[in-house]
Short mmCIF file of C-alpha atoms in Angstrom, two decimals:
data_model
loop_
_atom_site.label_atom_id
_atom_site.label_comp_id
_atom_site.label_asym_id
_atom_site.label_seq_id
_atom_site.Cartn_x
_atom_site.Cartn_y
_atom_site.Cartn_z
CA MET B 216 -152.99 -65.31 56.09
CA LYS B 217 -151.60 -67.91 58.45
CA LEU B 218 -148.48 -67.75 60.57
CA ILE B 219 -145.92 -70.57 60.57
CA THR B 220 -143.85 -70.39 63.72
CA SER B 221 -142.05 -73.74 63.74
CA GLY B 222 -139.42 -75.14 61.44
CA ASP B 223 -141.16 -78.50 61.94
CA ASN B 224 -144.32 -77.27 60.24
CA ALA B 225 -145.34 -79.87 57.65
CA ARG B 226 -145.97 -77.31 54.91
CA LEU B 227 -142.58 -75.72 55.46
CA LYS B 228 -140.86 -79.11 55.36
CA GLN B 229 -142.62 -79.94 52.09
CA LEU B 230 -141.61 -76.55 50.67
CA ALA B 231 -137.99 -77.29 51.60
CA LYS B 232 -138.22 -80.62 49.79
CA LEU B 233 -139.63 -78.98 46.68
CA ILE B 234 -136.79 -76.47 46.65
CA GLN B 235 -134.12 -79.14 47.03
CA SER B 236 -135.25 -82.23 45.26
CA ARG B 237 -136.14 -83.00 41.67
CA ARG B 238 -137.82 -86.19 42.84
CA ALA B 239 -140.05 -84.25 45.23
CA ARG B 240 -141.03 -81.86 42.45
CA GLN B 241 -141.87 -84.73 40.15
CA ALA B 242 -143.87 -86.59 42.80
CA ALA B 243 -145.92 -83.52 43.72
CA GLN B 244 -145.92 -81.98 40.23
CA GLN B 245 -145.16 -78.68 41.87
CA ALA B 246 -142.34 -76.15 41.80
CA VAL B 247 -141.26 -73.16 43.89
CA LEU B 248 -140.76 -69.66 42.52
CA GLU B 249 -138.46 -67.34 44.47
CA GLY B 250 -138.80 -63.57 44.59
CA VAL B 251 -141.64 -61.29 43.49
CA HIS B 252 -140.80 -61.18 39.79
CA LEU B 253 -141.40 -64.85 38.94
CA PRO B 254 -144.90 -65.16 40.49
CA GLN B 255 -145.88 -62.01 38.58
CA ALA B 256 -144.63 -63.49 35.31
CA PHE B 257 -146.45 -66.78 35.94
CA ALA B 258 -149.66 -64.98 36.95
CA ASP B 259 -149.41 -62.89 33.76
CA ALA B 260 -149.34 -66.16 31.83
CA ALA B 261 -152.50 -67.38 33.63
CA TYR B 262 -150.72 -69.88 35.85
CA ARG B 263 -152.47 -70.52 39.14
CA ILE B 264 -150.32 -69.67 42.17
CA GLU B 265 -151.30 -72.28 44.76
CA ALA B 266 -149.76 -70.64 47.82
CA LEU B 267 -147.40 -67.87 48.83
CA TYR B 268 -144.81 -68.17 51.61
CA LEU B 269 -143.58 -64.93 53.01
CA PRO B 270 -140.79 -64.20 55.51
CA GLN B 271 -142.37 -62.20 58.31
CA HIS B 272 -139.94 -59.29 57.98
CA LYS B 273 -141.00 -58.88 54.33
CA LEU B 274 -144.62 -58.11 55.22
CA ALA B 275 -144.04 -54.40 54.91
CA ASP B 276 -142.34 -54.63 51.49
CA ALA B 277 -144.19 -52.61 48.86
CA GLU B 278 -143.61 -55.10 46.02
CA VAL B 279 -144.81 -57.94 48.22
CA THR B 280 -147.95 -56.01 49.14
CA ALA B 281 -148.66 -55.37 45.46
CA LEU B 282 -148.29 -59.08 44.70
CA LEU B 283 -150.63 -60.06 47.55
CA ASN B 284 -153.21 -57.56 46.29
CA ARG B 285 -152.97 -59.01 42.85
CA LEU B 286 -153.60 -62.57 44.09
CA PRO B 287 -156.45 -62.09 46.60
CA GLU B 288 -157.57 -65.76 46.41
CA THR B 289 -154.14 -67.25 47.04
CA PRO B 290 -153.45 -68.66 50.53
CA VAL B 291 -150.60 -66.77 52.21
CA TYR B 292 -148.36 -68.32 54.85
CA VAL B 293 -146.23 -65.93 56.84
CA VAL B 294 -143.07 -67.62 58.05
CA ALA B 295 -141.87 -66.32 61.40
CA ASP B 296 -138.20 -65.36 61.35
CA ALA B 297 -137.46 -68.10 63.89
CA ALA B 298 -138.80 -70.77 61.50
CA LEU B 299 -137.14 -69.33 58.43
CA GLY B 300 -133.88 -71.21 58.95
CA LYS B 301 -135.60 -74.31 57.59
CA ILE B 302 -135.63 -72.85 54.10
CA SER B 303 -133.43 -69.77 53.96
CA SER B 304 -130.26 -71.85 53.65
CA LEU B 305 -131.72 -73.55 50.58
CA THR B 306 -132.41 -70.43 48.59
CA GLN B 307 -130.26 -67.56 47.45
CA ALA B 308 -132.95 -65.01 48.08
CA ASP B 309 -134.44 -64.44 51.50
CA ASP B 310 -137.62 -63.61 49.73
CA ILE B 311 -141.22 -64.48 49.03
CA MET B 312 -141.81 -67.95 47.59
CA ALA B 313 -144.71 -69.12 45.48
CA LEU B 314 -145.90 -72.66 44.98
CA ILE B 315 -147.14 -73.53 41.50
CA ALA B 316 -148.61 -76.68 40.01
CA LEU B 317 -146.65 -77.90 37.00
CA PRO B 318 -148.73 -77.99 33.85
CA PRO B 319 -149.86 -81.51 32.86
CA PRO B 320 -147.41 -82.97 30.34
CA PRO B 321 -148.75 -82.28 26.85
CA ARG B 322 -148.23 -84.69 23.98
CA LEU B 323 -144.78 -84.41 22.44
CA PRO B 324 -144.77 -82.09 19.43
CA GLU B 325 -144.87 -83.44 15.89
CA SER B 326 -144.35 -79.98 14.44
CA GLY B 327 -143.82 -76.37 15.44
CA ASP B 328 -140.54 -74.65 16.33
CA CYS B 329 -138.60 -76.38 19.09
CA VAL B 330 -135.45 -76.05 21.12
CA VAL B 331 -134.14 -79.46 22.18
CA LEU B 332 -131.57 -79.84 24.96
CA GLU B 333 -129.52 -82.99 25.33
CA ARG B 334 -127.67 -83.30 28.64
CA VAL B 335 -127.27 -79.56 29.18
CA GLN B 336 -126.27 -79.62 32.80
CA ASP B 337 -125.62 -76.10 33.97
CA PRO B 338 -128.81 -74.58 35.42
CA GLY B 339 -127.80 -71.11 34.28
CA ASN B 340 -127.39 -72.33 30.71
CA VAL B 341 -130.77 -74.08 30.69
CA GLY B 342 -132.53 -71.01 32.09
CA THR B 343 -130.77 -68.66 29.70
CA ILE B 344 -131.69 -70.82 26.71
CA LEU B 345 -135.34 -70.78 27.80
CA ARG B 346 -135.18 -67.01 27.97
CA SER B 347 -133.66 -66.77 24.49
CA ALA B 348 -136.22 -69.23 23.08
CA ALA B 349 -139.10 -67.13 24.41
CA ALA B 350 -137.51 -63.91 23.11
CA ALA B 351 -136.96 -65.45 19.67
CA GLY B 352 -140.56 -66.64 19.47
CA VAL B 353 -139.91 -70.38 19.86
CA ALA B 354 -142.67 -71.84 22.04
CA GLN B 355 -141.63 -75.46 22.64
CA VAL B 356 -138.62 -76.70 24.61
CA LEU B 357 -137.74 -80.36 25.03
CA LEU B 358 -135.15 -81.66 27.49
CA SER B 359 -133.56 -85.08 27.81
CA ALA B 360 -133.74 -86.73 31.23
CA ASP B 361 -130.12 -85.89 32.07
CA CYS B 362 -130.45 -82.12 31.72
CA ALA B 363 -130.51 -79.83 34.76
CA ASP B 364 -134.06 -79.98 36.13
CA VAL B 365 -135.97 -77.29 34.30
CA TRP B 366 -138.20 -76.66 37.35
CA SER B 367 -135.33 -76.25 39.83
CA PRO B 368 -135.02 -72.87 41.57
CA LYS B 369 -131.75 -72.07 39.76
CA VAL B 370 -133.18 -72.73 36.30
CA LEU B 371 -136.34 -70.81 37.16
CA ARG B 372 -134.26 -67.88 38.35
CA ALA B 373 -132.11 -67.82 35.19
CA GLY B 374 -135.25 -68.17 33.05
CA MET B 375 -136.60 -64.88 34.43
CA GLY B 376 -140.19 -65.94 33.76
CA ALA B 377 -139.62 -67.51 30.32
CA HIS B 378 -140.91 -70.87 31.64
CA ALA B 379 -144.39 -69.39 31.87
CA GLN B 380 -144.41 -68.53 28.16
CA LEU B 381 -143.20 -71.89 26.92
CA GLN B 382 -144.48 -75.42 26.54
CA ILE B 383 -141.85 -77.43 28.35
CA PHE B 384 -141.35 -81.16 27.87
CA SER B 385 -138.88 -82.73 30.27
CA ASP B 386 -137.44 -86.25 30.54
CA VAL B 387 -137.94 -86.71 26.81
CA ASP B 388 -136.58 -89.81 25.08
CA LEU B 389 -135.00 -87.80 22.27
CA PRO B 390 -134.15 -90.68 19.87
CA ALA B 391 -137.76 -91.89 20.05
CA TRP B 392 -139.16 -88.37 19.66
CA CYS B 393 -137.09 -87.69 16.51
CA GLY B 394 -139.14 -90.25 14.64
CA GLN B 395 -142.40 -88.40 15.11
CA TYR B 396 -141.15 -84.84 14.51
CA ARG B 397 -141.65 -83.82 10.88
CA PRO B 398 -139.83 -80.47 10.31
CA PRO B 399 -136.05 -80.41 9.97
CA LEU B 400 -133.96 -81.11 13.06
CA TYR B 401 -130.77 -79.05 13.19
CA ALA B 402 -127.95 -80.23 15.46
CA THR B 403 -125.29 -77.70 16.44
CA ALA B 404 -122.09 -79.65 15.91
CA LEU B 405 -118.61 -79.31 14.48
CA SER B 406 -118.71 -82.34 12.22
CA ALA B 407 -117.13 -82.90 8.83
CA ASP B 408 -120.44 -82.31 7.06
CA SER B 409 -121.59 -79.36 9.18
CA ARG B 410 -123.14 -76.52 7.21
CA SER B 411 -122.80 -72.84 8.03
CA LEU B 412 -125.73 -71.42 9.97
CA TYR B 413 -125.91 -68.61 7.43
CA ALA B 414 -126.29 -70.97 4.48
CA LEU B 415 -129.61 -72.34 5.75
CA ASP B 416 -133.12 -71.23 4.89
CA LEU B 417 -134.55 -70.91 8.38
CA ARG B 418 -137.96 -69.54 7.50
CA PRO B 419 -139.78 -72.92 7.76
CA GLU B 420 -140.47 -74.51 11.16
CA ALA B 421 -137.53 -76.35 12.70
CA ALA B 422 -136.08 -77.84 15.86
CA TRP B 423 -132.66 -76.84 17.24
CA LEU B 424 -130.70 -79.50 19.08
CA LEU B 425 -128.04 -78.34 21.57
CA GLY B 426 -125.78 -80.63 23.53
CA ASN B 427 -123.77 -81.02 26.69
CA GLU B 428 -121.38 -78.22 27.77
CA GLY B 429 -118.32 -80.44 27.46
CA SER B 430 -119.10 -83.08 24.88
CA GLY B 431 -121.73 -81.42 22.69
CA VAL B 432 -124.52 -83.26 20.91
CA SER B 433 -124.09 -87.05 21.12
CA ALA B 434 -122.99 -88.94 18.02
CA ALA B 435 -126.35 -90.75 17.94
CA MET B 436 -128.34 -87.52 17.95
CA GLN B 437 -125.99 -85.87 15.44
CA ALA B 438 -126.75 -88.79 13.14
CA ALA B 439 -130.48 -88.53 13.83
CA ALA B 440 -130.53 -84.84 12.91
CA ASP B 441 -131.35 -83.78 9.35
CA VAL B 442 -128.55 -81.21 9.22
CA ARG B 443 -125.48 -80.59 11.35
CA VAL B 444 -124.90 -76.86 11.70
CA GLN B 445 -121.95 -74.78 12.79
CA ILE B 446 -121.68 -71.13 13.64
CA PRO B 447 -118.74 -69.59 11.78
CA MET B 448 -116.24 -68.22 14.29
CA ALA B 449 -113.01 -66.26 14.30
CA ALA B 450 -109.75 -68.19 14.04
CA ASN B 451 -108.27 -69.56 17.29
CA THR B 452 -111.63 -69.76 19.01
CA GLU B 453 -112.79 -73.22 19.89
CA SER B 454 -116.40 -72.94 20.71
CA LEU B 455 -119.18 -70.86 22.11
CA ASN B 456 -120.94 -71.44 25.37
CA VAL B 457 -124.04 -73.57 24.64
CA ALA B 458 -126.40 -70.77 25.64
CA MET B 459 -124.61 -68.36 23.29
CA ALA B 460 -124.76 -70.88 20.45
CA ALA B 461 -128.49 -71.37 21.02
CA THR B 462 -129.03 -67.63 21.04
CA VAL B 463 -127.13 -67.06 17.80
CA CYS B 464 -129.12 -69.80 16.02
CA LEU B 465 -132.51 -68.72 17.34
CA PHE B 466 -132.00 -65.06 16.51
CA GLU B 467 -130.69 -65.87 13.03
CA GLN B 468 -133.92 -67.81 12.51
CA GLN B 469 -135.92 -64.85 13.82
CA ARG B 470 -133.96 -62.44 11.59
CA GLN B 471 -134.64 -64.48 8.45
CA ARG B 472 -138.35 -64.65 9.25
CA MET B 473 -138.61 -60.90 9.79
CA ALA B 474 -136.77 -60.05 6.58
CA MET G 27 -90.03 -77.54 42.02
CA LYS G 28 -90.40 -76.31 45.59
CA LEU G 29 -92.67 -77.58 48.34
CA ILE G 30 -94.83 -75.20 50.36
CA THR G 31 -95.79 -76.85 53.64
CA SER G 32 -97.20 -73.98 55.67
CA GLY G 33 -100.30 -71.90 55.17
CA ASP G 34 -98.22 -68.97 56.47
CA ASN G 35 -95.89 -69.14 53.48
CA ALA G 36 -95.54 -65.61 52.07
CA ARG G 37 -96.05 -66.71 48.45
CA LEU G 38 -99.20 -68.59 49.35
CA LYS G 39 -100.58 -65.62 51.27
CA GLN G 40 -99.92 -63.35 48.30
CA LEU G 41 -101.60 -65.87 45.99
CA ALA G 42 -104.66 -65.85 48.27
CA LYS G 43 -104.75 -62.05 48.09
CA LEU G 44 -104.55 -62.10 44.29
CA ILE G 45 -107.45 -64.54 44.13
CA GLN G 46 -109.62 -62.49 46.46
CA SER G 47 -108.88 -58.86 45.91
CA ARG G 48 -109.13 -56.58 42.93
CA ARG G 49 -106.93 -54.10 44.71
CA ALA G 50 -104.20 -56.71 45.18
CA ARG G 51 -104.38 -57.61 41.48
CA GLN G 52 -104.11 -53.96 40.50
CA ALA G 53 -101.21 -53.29 42.87
CA ALA G 54 -99.24 -56.31 41.66
CA GLN G 55 -100.48 -56.19 38.06
CA GLN G 56 -100.93 -59.95 38.29
CA ALA G 57 -103.81 -62.39 38.09
CA VAL G 58 -104.40 -66.05 38.92
CA LEU G 59 -105.60 -68.67 36.45
CA GLU G 60 -107.32 -71.76 37.87
CA GLY G 61 -107.26 -75.18 36.25
CA VAL G 62 -105.13 -76.55 33.42
CA HIS G 63 -107.14 -75.14 30.53
CA LEU G 64 -106.54 -71.43 31.19
CA PRO G 65 -102.72 -71.56 31.46
CA GLN G 66 -102.67 -73.53 28.20
CA ALA G 67 -104.78 -70.87 26.48
CA PHE G 68 -102.60 -68.06 27.82
CA ALA G 69 -99.39 -69.88 26.85
CA ASP G 70 -100.83 -70.42 23.35
CA ALA G 71 -101.27 -66.66 23.14
CA ALA G 72 -97.61 -66.11 24.14
CA TYR G 73 -98.35 -64.92 27.66
CA ARG G 74 -95.58 -65.63 30.13
CA ILE G 75 -96.71 -67.83 33.03
CA GLU G 76 -94.74 -66.51 36.02
CA ALA G 77 -95.33 -69.41 38.40
CA LEU G 78 -97.44 -72.51 38.84
CA TYR G 79 -98.97 -73.60 42.17
CA LEU G 80 -99.96 -77.20 42.36
CA PRO G 81 -101.82 -79.13 45.07
CA GLN G 82 -99.59 -82.03 46.07
CA HIS G 83 -102.22 -84.68 45.36
CA LYS G 84 -102.44 -83.41 41.76
CA LEU G 85 -98.81 -84.22 40.99
CA ALA G 86 -99.77 -87.49 39.32
CA ASP G 87 -102.44 -85.92 37.11
CA ALA G 88 -101.71 -86.49 33.42
CA GLU G 89 -102.97 -83.09 32.26
CA VAL G 90 -100.90 -81.39 34.95
CA THR G 91 -97.80 -83.29 33.86
CA ALA G 92 -98.38 -82.25 30.26
CA LEU G 93 -98.66 -78.62 31.32
CA LEU G 94 -95.44 -78.78 33.38
CA ASN G 95 -93.62 -80.33 30.40
CA ARG G 96 -94.85 -77.56 28.22
CA LEU G 97 -93.57 -74.85 30.56
CA PRO G 98 -90.11 -76.15 31.54
CA GLU G 99 -88.82 -72.67 32.57
CA THR G 100 -91.73 -71.84 34.86
CA PRO G 101 -91.13 -72.11 38.63
CA VAL G 102 -93.42 -74.71 40.17
CA TYR G 103 -94.56 -74.60 43.80
CA VAL G 104 -96.11 -77.76 45.16
CA VAL G 105 -98.57 -76.98 47.93
CA ALA G 106 -98.74 -79.68 50.60
CA ASP G 107 -102.27 -80.76 51.33
CA ALA G 108 -101.91 -79.43 54.89
CA ALA G 109 -101.22 -75.91 53.58
CA LEU G 110 -103.92 -76.01 50.90
CA GLY G 111 -106.66 -74.75 53.23
CA LYS G 112 -105.23 -71.26 52.83
CA ILE G 113 -106.43 -71.08 49.26
CA SER G 114 -108.80 -73.95 48.54
CA SER G 115 -111.71 -72.16 50.22
CA LEU G 116 -111.20 -69.22 47.87
CA THR G 117 -111.45 -71.13 44.64
CA GLN G 118 -114.07 -73.39 43.14
CA ALA G 119 -111.54 -75.76 41.71
CA ASP G 120 -109.08 -77.64 43.89
CA ASP G 121 -106.71 -77.42 40.99
CA ILE G 122 -103.49 -76.08 39.59
CA MET G 123 -103.12 -72.30 39.65
CA ALA G 124 -100.97 -70.14 37.43
CA LEU G 125 -99.72 -66.64 38.12
CA ILE G 126 -99.60 -64.28 35.14
CA ALA G 127 -98.46 -60.71 34.75
CA LEU G 128 -101.18 -58.45 33.38
CA PRO G 129 -100.23 -56.88 30.07
CA PRO G 130 -99.23 -53.21 30.35
CA PRO G 131 -102.24 -50.99 29.64
CA PRO G 132 -102.15 -50.03 25.96
CA ARG G 133 -103.41 -46.67 24.70
CA LEU G 134 -107.17 -46.51 24.42
CA PRO G 135 -108.33 -47.34 20.89
CA GLU G 136 -109.28 -44.61 18.47
CA SER G 137 -110.53 -47.16 15.94
CA GLY G 138 -111.01 -50.88 15.44
CA ASP G 139 -113.93 -53.04 16.55
CA CYS G 140 -114.72 -52.79 20.25
CA VAL G 141 -117.05 -54.17 22.86
CA VAL G 142 -117.67 -51.64 25.62
CA LEU G 143 -119.15 -52.65 28.96
CA GLU G 144 -120.72 -50.11 31.29
CA ARG G 145 -121.33 -51.36 34.83
CA VAL G 146 -121.84 -55.01 33.82
CA GLN G 147 -121.60 -56.55 37.26
CA ASP G 148 -122.10 -60.29 36.95
CA PRO G 149 -118.73 -62.03 36.47
CA GLY G 150 -120.35 -64.76 34.38
CA ASN G 151 -121.80 -62.17 32.02
CA VAL G 152 -118.48 -60.34 31.64
CA GLY G 153 -116.62 -63.59 30.95
CA THR G 154 -119.24 -64.82 28.50
CA ILE G 155 -119.18 -61.53 26.61
CA LEU G 156 -115.39 -61.76 26.31
CA ARG G 157 -115.78 -65.26 24.90
CA SER G 158 -118.36 -64.10 22.38
CA ALA G 159 -116.23 -61.11 21.38
CA ALA G 160 -113.25 -63.34 20.65
CA ALA G 161 -115.42 -65.83 18.72
CA ALA G 162 -116.94 -63.02 16.67
CA GLY G 163 -113.54 -61.58 15.81
CA VAL G 164 -113.71 -58.43 17.93
CA ALA G 165 -110.28 -57.84 19.48
CA GLN G 166 -110.78 -54.90 21.86
CA VAL G 167 -112.87 -54.84 25.02
CA LEU G 168 -113.28 -51.77 27.23
CA LEU G 169 -114.81 -51.83 30.69
CA SER G 170 -115.92 -48.99 32.93
CA ALA G 171 -114.50 -48.93 36.47
CA ASP G 172 -117.70 -50.30 38.02
CA CYS G 173 -117.82 -53.54 36.01
CA ALA G 174 -116.95 -56.89 37.59
CA ASP G 175 -113.16 -57.08 37.66
CA VAL G 176 -112.17 -58.59 34.34
CA TRP G 177 -109.12 -60.30 35.92
CA SER G 178 -111.04 -61.94 38.77
CA PRO G 179 -111.04 -65.76 38.90
CA LYS G 180 -114.77 -65.93 38.11
CA VAL G 181 -114.50 -63.76 35.01
CA LEU G 182 -111.39 -65.64 33.88
CA ARG G 183 -113.22 -68.95 34.32
CA ALA G 184 -116.26 -67.80 32.35
CA GLY G 185 -113.99 -66.36 29.65
CA MET G 186 -112.51 -69.81 28.98
CA GLY G 187 -109.27 -68.30 27.69
CA ALA G 188 -110.79 -65.48 25.65
CA HIS G 189 -108.89 -62.92 27.76
CA ALA G 190 -105.65 -64.12 26.17
CA GLN G 191 -106.90 -63.31 22.68
CA LEU G 192 -108.19 -59.83 23.44
CA GLN G 193 -106.84 -56.41 24.19
CA ILE G 194 -108.56 -55.54 27.44
CA PHE G 195 -108.88 -52.01 28.77
CA SER G 196 -110.30 -51.76 32.28
CA ASP G 197 -111.29 -48.80 34.46
CA VAL G 198 -111.99 -46.78 31.35
CA ASP G 199 -113.60 -43.34 31.65
CA LEU G 200 -116.16 -44.07 28.93
CA PRO G 201 -117.52 -40.54 28.41
CA ALA G 202 -113.97 -39.26 27.88
CA TRP G 203 -113.05 -42.17 25.58
CA CYS G 204 -116.08 -41.59 23.33
CA GLY G 205 -114.58 -38.32 22.16
CA GLN G 206 -111.48 -39.97 20.72
CA TYR G 207 -113.12 -43.03 19.10
CA ARG G 208 -113.96 -42.36 15.46
CA PRO G 209 -116.12 -45.27 14.14
CA PRO G 210 -119.80 -45.46 15.09
CA LEU G 211 -120.70 -46.30 18.68
CA TYR G 212 -123.82 -48.45 18.96
CA ALA G 213 -125.63 -48.54 22.31
CA THR G 214 -128.02 -51.43 22.93
CA ALA G 215 -131.06 -49.68 24.37
CA LEU G 216 -134.83 -49.63 24.18
CA SER G 217 -135.23 -45.93 23.51
CA ALA G 218 -137.78 -44.10 21.40
CA ASP G 219 -135.30 -43.63 18.57
CA SER G 220 -133.76 -47.14 18.72
CA ARG G 221 -133.18 -48.76 15.36
CA SER G 222 -133.52 -52.45 14.61
CA LEU G 223 -130.22 -54.34 14.68
CA TYR G 224 -131.11 -55.80 11.30
CA ALA G 225 -131.54 -52.38 9.67
CA LEU G 226 -127.89 -51.43 10.23
CA ASP G 227 -124.94 -51.83 7.88
CA LEU G 228 -122.47 -53.48 10.23
CA ARG G 229 -119.66 -54.09 7.78
CA PRO G 230 -117.60 -51.02 8.83
CA GLU G 231 -115.71 -50.98 12.14
CA ALA G 232 -117.82 -50.19 15.18
CA ALA G 233 -118.05 -50.28 18.96
CA TRP G 234 -120.89 -52.01 20.83
CA LEU G 235 -121.92 -50.54 24.15
CA LEU G 236 -123.70 -52.82 26.62
CA GLY G 237 -125.00 -51.75 30.00
CA ASN G 238 -125.83 -52.88 33.50
CA GLU G 239 -127.94 -56.02 34.01
CA GLY G 240 -130.76 -54.12 35.70
CA SER G 241 -130.67 -50.59 34.37
CA GLY G 242 -129.02 -50.98 30.96
CA VAL G 243 -126.85 -48.34 29.31
CA SER G 244 -126.89 -45.05 31.23
CA ALA G 245 -128.78 -42.10 29.78
CA ALA G 246 -125.51 -40.20 29.38
CA MET G 247 -123.88 -42.98 27.37
CA GLN G 248 -127.03 -43.57 25.31
CA ALA G 249 -126.85 -39.92 24.36
CA ALA G 250 -123.14 -40.17 23.60
CA ALA G 251 -123.69 -43.11 21.24
CA ASP G 252 -124.16 -42.50 17.53
CA VAL G 253 -127.05 -44.97 17.25
CA ARG G 254 -129.30 -46.66 19.79
CA VAL G 255 -130.02 -50.21 18.70
CA GLN G 256 -132.60 -52.77 19.73
CA ILE G 257 -132.85 -56.45 18.99
CA PRO G 258 -136.36 -57.28 17.74
CA MET G 259 -137.98 -59.78 20.11
CA ALA G 260 -141.17 -61.80 20.36
CA ALA G 261 -144.18 -60.20 22.02
CA ASN G 262 -144.42 -60.48 25.83
CA THR G 263 -140.68 -60.74 26.28
CA GLU G 264 -139.05 -57.90 28.11
CA SER G 265 -135.41 -58.22 27.48
CA LEU G 266 -132.47 -60.46 26.87
CA ASN G 267 -129.69 -61.16 29.30
CA VAL G 268 -126.84 -58.71 28.54
CA ALA G 269 -124.52 -61.51 27.41
CA MET G 270 -127.19 -62.80 25.01
CA ALA G 271 -127.75 -59.31 23.64
CA ALA G 272 -124.02 -58.85 23.10
CA THR G 273 -123.78 -62.20 21.35
CA VAL G 274 -126.68 -61.49 18.99
CA CYS G 275 -125.19 -58.11 17.99
CA LEU G 276 -121.64 -59.39 17.53
CA PHE G 277 -122.67 -62.39 15.45
CA GLU G 278 -124.99 -60.28 13.28
CA GLN G 279 -121.95 -58.07 12.60
CA GLN G 280 -119.89 -61.15 11.81
CA ARG G 281 -122.64 -62.53 9.53
CA GLN G 282 -122.87 -59.32 7.52
CA ARG G 283 -119.12 -59.22 7.05
CA MET G 284 -118.99 -62.81 5.82
CA ALA G 285 -121.84 -62.34 3.38
#
């Protein structure tokens, strides 16, 4: 356990960069987990926690103590309250923070269930979709380069630990990837040839493509998909939030497989 | 069209109160819609827009002009940029605002499909659930007194106009209401006697009870429900976000009715 007393501490400055900047996370291949719940979820999934940063006034917290006991090998940096200003304005939670190494990028999937996000820009939506994917038993999530950064603190928070249970592929060139993926690719879209979600046999492996909050799945990716799919809705309703649409599709798939 | 030049203008001060305070909304039985989309959705649903407040620099906006043309009888107050500080810090959107009268509270339902929220506290969750209810064809939403205020700007924004299509009952004494509601009441809960969502016949009318983000449906309301229901999930996943859980249940109901 080491004490950090200055806001100019190099580790603290690097932590601040990792919280704020996608570029910093990509350069270091690290991300920051806020709160006690996320490090627990990542440790459960056999992620290595590289370091813990702890506001001094949290030292007596029972949940924090339990986490420290669970990770006896992990370096712990206690941040003196005077130095905390460097980072506390960047985070919503004045709480423990854990540094993790991002898993090395695996090869893009050629099969297996996937969720594929194209330009989904709200961090809460991305995190919620990850959580639904994990709960519906889908293990692979692909994101185009212009999605909200999947390793940002906001997406991690909304994911509630789902990241640790998933294989995550970010900055994916989706049109190129389509060519190598063999199972059907379903695009959620209101197009003239869209089929009802409930008319599909969803027991075989598949990928679900979800698009931008405002504009939906791009025309190019709609065309690249094998089937365009719509969720039947009540009259006078325009659309569902993208995270809701993802959840309805993924749980319909799960329902059919359990039947 | 009238120009408001001072932040001390009485109308502007009242508007600020209605944006900020649940108590002010309840006392006046009014709420404030932000942006051009919400007033359109409420006007489509035959709500009367009582007044429009418009930042001066938005006067040339094409969407704003279209909205003003559509509502020729509605008083319009143009807020000079100098006076805008009074309200712009309270809202996320530096945008047009519309004042609506809340519909008079109808009698609590004794039948008909319902969504029932007990202590759901995140405004985004409440708004998203309203949107899913409308999309799944459920017309009645009841909220206990300790939910996020359904007429707050954040809930209205997340609802994307769904409020206008629903009958909304807030501050409901749920234990008392249970006694008068005749169709089955389903509580989403992980209890020992919970049944799988997919084992239920959801074609008849029903009410869906969803609980607090952290603690779920209270023990008292679980006991008051006719059936406790769980959504089957993949191993190692604890729970779904309450808005996701609501969406899965409501669209399973919709699917069964369409079949």
